[in-house]
Amino acid sequence: MLWEGLKLMGIGMATVMLFLLLMIACIEWVKHLTRNYTLLQQQALNSKRKSSTNSPETDTTSAVPIEVFAAAISTFESENNSTKT
């Protein structure tokens, strides 16, 4: 009975080990296939980072001005004060 349990454990562990080795091999294969694309992406990111550090202008189109936040807060507080009284 003990021997059968040990054999089953050995077969199960070997199956898991083979599956993990196959998974690692597939990951390495995909890494090998996409190495040129990865290098191009890395170069594009580096050039974008260099160009953004050289230009003194920052992209403020996505930033919301503080006045907008102040107006929103004051409107919210005035509405809350009027509903409480």
PDB file of C-alpha atoms in Angstrom:
ATOM      1  CA  MET A   1       0.000   0.000   0.000  1.00  0.00           C
ATOM      2  CA  LEU A   2       2.791   2.425   0.863  1.00  0.00           C
ATOM      3  CA  TRP A   3       4.689   1.495  -2.282  1.00  0.00           C
ATOM      4  CA  GLU A   4       1.704   2.323  -4.499  1.00  0.00           C
ATOM      5  CA  GLY A   5       1.349   5.717  -2.797  1.00  0.00           C
ATOM      6  CA  LEU A   6       5.019   6.498  -3.383  1.00  0.00           C
ATOM      7  CA  LYS A   7       4.752   5.487  -7.044  1.00  0.00           C
ATOM      8  CA  LEU A   8       1.684   7.677  -7.480  1.00  0.00           C
ATOM      9  CA  MET A   9       3.465  10.583  -5.806  1.00  0.00           C
ATOM     10  CA  GLY A  10       6.516  10.110  -8.051  1.00  0.00           C
ATOM     11  CA  ILE A  11       4.399   9.998 -11.195  1.00  0.00           C
ATOM     12  CA  GLY A  12       2.435  13.057 -10.120  1.00  0.00           C
ATOM     13  CA  MET A  13       5.548  15.061  -9.289  1.00  0.00           C
ATOM     14  CA  ALA A  14       7.188  14.047 -12.575  1.00  0.00           C
ATOM     15  CA  THR A  15       4.076  15.134 -14.482  1.00  0.00           C
ATOM     16  CA  VAL A  16       4.064  18.515 -12.771  1.00  0.00           C
ATOM     17  CA  MET A  17       7.794  18.932 -13.416  1.00  0.00           C
ATOM     18  CA  LEU A  18       7.400  18.079 -17.110  1.00  0.00           C
ATOM     19  CA  PHE A  19       4.480  20.495 -17.421  1.00  0.00           C
ATOM     20  CA  LEU A  20       6.493  23.298 -15.810  1.00  0.00           C
ATOM     21  CA  LEU A  21       9.503  22.597 -18.030  1.00  0.00           C
ATOM     22  CA  LEU A  22       7.230  22.697 -21.082  1.00  0.00           C
ATOM     23  CA  MET A  23       5.790  25.996 -19.881  1.00  0.00           C
ATOM     24  CA  ILE A  24       9.272  27.491 -19.425  1.00  0.00           C
ATOM     25  CA  ALA A  25      10.273  26.278 -22.892  1.00  0.00           C
ATOM     26  CA  CYS A  26       7.177  27.927 -24.419  1.00  0.00           C
ATOM     27  CA  ILE A  27       7.891  31.210 -22.631  1.00  0.00           C
ATOM     28  CA  GLU A  28      11.492  31.191 -23.874  1.00  0.00           C
ATOM     29  CA  TRP A  29      10.303  30.397 -27.406  1.00  0.00           C
ATOM     30  CA  VAL A  30       7.876  33.338 -27.382  1.00  0.00           C
ATOM     31  CA  LYS A  31      10.638  35.561 -25.971  1.00  0.00           C
ATOM     32  CA  HIS A  32      12.891  34.481 -28.832  1.00  0.00           C
ATOM     33  CA  LEU A  33      10.174  35.155 -31.439  1.00  0.00           C
ATOM     34  CA  THR A  34       9.379  38.646 -30.114  1.00  0.00           C
ATOM     35  CA  ARG A  35      12.942  39.848 -29.446  1.00  0.00           C
ATOM     36  CA  ASN A  36      13.025  42.235 -32.442  1.00  0.00           C
ATOM     37  CA  TYR A  37       9.693  43.796 -31.536  1.00  0.00           C
ATOM     38  CA  THR A  38      10.847  44.198 -27.937  1.00  0.00           C
ATOM     39  CA  LEU A  39      14.024  45.967 -29.033  1.00  0.00           C
ATOM     40  CA  LEU A  40      12.038  48.347 -31.250  1.00  0.00           C
ATOM     41  CA  GLN A  41       9.643  49.143 -28.410  1.00  0.00           C
ATOM     42  CA  GLN A  42      12.513  49.752 -26.012  1.00  0.00           C
ATOM     43  CA  GLN A  43      14.231  52.096 -28.474  1.00  0.00           C
ATOM     44  CA  ALA A  44      10.981  53.998 -29.038  1.00  0.00           C
ATOM     45  CA  LEU A  45      10.468  54.411 -25.290  1.00  0.00           C
ATOM     46  CA  ASN A  46      14.043  55.588 -24.800  1.00  0.00           C
ATOM     47  CA  SER A  47      13.781  58.135 -27.605  1.00  0.00           C
ATOM     48  CA  LYS A  48      10.451  59.381 -26.254  1.00  0.00           C
ATOM     49  CA  ARG A  49      11.940  59.727 -22.782  1.00  0.00           C
ATOM     50  CA  LYS A  50      14.938  61.652 -24.150  1.00  0.00           C
ATOM     51  CA  SER A  51      12.753  63.991 -26.172  1.00  0.00           C
ATOM     52  CA  SER A  52      10.468  64.686 -23.227  1.00  0.00           C
ATOM     53  CA  THR A  53      13.399  65.553 -20.938  1.00  0.00           C
ATOM     54  CA  ASN A  54      14.906  67.889 -23.546  1.00  0.00           C
ATOM     55  CA  SER A  55      11.772  69.941 -24.092  1.00  0.00           C
ATOM     56  CA  PRO A  56      11.003  72.427 -21.306  1.00  0.00           C
ATOM     57  CA  GLU A  57       7.288  72.384 -22.073  1.00  0.00           C
ATOM     58  CA  THR A  58       5.156  69.889 -20.246  1.00  0.00           C
ATOM     59  CA  ASP A  59       1.852  68.559 -21.448  1.00  0.00           C
ATOM     60  CA  THR A  60      -0.716  70.553 -19.486  1.00  0.00           C
ATOM     61  CA  THR A  61      -3.694  69.667 -21.654  1.00  0.00           C
ATOM     62  CA  SER A  62      -4.659  66.791 -19.367  1.00  0.00           C
ATOM     63  CA  ALA A  63      -4.173  68.797 -16.153  1.00  0.00           C
ATOM     64  CA  VAL A  64      -7.261  70.416 -14.662  1.00  0.00           C
ATOM     65  CA  PRO A  65      -6.717  73.975 -13.367  1.00  0.00           C
ATOM     66  CA  ILE A  66      -6.993  74.571  -9.639  1.00  0.00           C
ATOM     67  CA  GLU A  67      -9.735  77.130 -10.205  1.00  0.00           C
ATOM     68  CA  VAL A  68     -12.001  74.397 -11.514  1.00  0.00           C
ATOM     69  CA  PHE A  69     -11.483  72.350  -8.346  1.00  0.00           C
ATOM     70  CA  ALA A  70     -12.096  75.409  -6.165  1.00  0.00           C
ATOM     71  CA  ALA A  71     -15.328  76.224  -7.997  1.00  0.00           C
ATOM     72  CA  ALA A  72     -16.525  72.622  -7.734  1.00  0.00           C
ATOM     73  CA  ILE A  73     -15.793  72.491  -4.007  1.00  0.00           C
ATOM     74  CA  SER A  74     -17.513  75.787  -3.292  1.00  0.00           C
ATOM     75  CA  THR A  75     -20.571  74.744  -5.307  1.00  0.00           C
ATOM     76  CA  PHE A  76     -20.727  71.417  -3.486  1.00  0.00           C
ATOM     77  CA  GLU A  77     -20.438  73.091  -0.085  1.00  0.00           C
ATOM     78  CA  SER A  78     -23.057  75.714  -0.910  1.00  0.00           C
ATOM     79  CA  GLU A  79     -25.483  73.003  -2.067  1.00  0.00           C
ATOM     80  CA  ASN A  80     -24.850  70.995   1.112  1.00  0.00           C
ATOM     81  CA  ASN A  81     -25.385  74.071   3.305  1.00  0.00           C
ATOM     82  CA  SER A  82     -28.625  74.982   1.549  1.00  0.00           C
ATOM     83  CA  THR A  83     -30.076  71.471   1.911  1.00  0.00           C
ATOM     84  CA  LYS A  84     -29.250  71.271   5.625  1.00  0.00           C
ATOM     85  CA  THR A  85     -31.117  74.422   6.597  1.00  0.00           C
TER      86      THR A  85
END
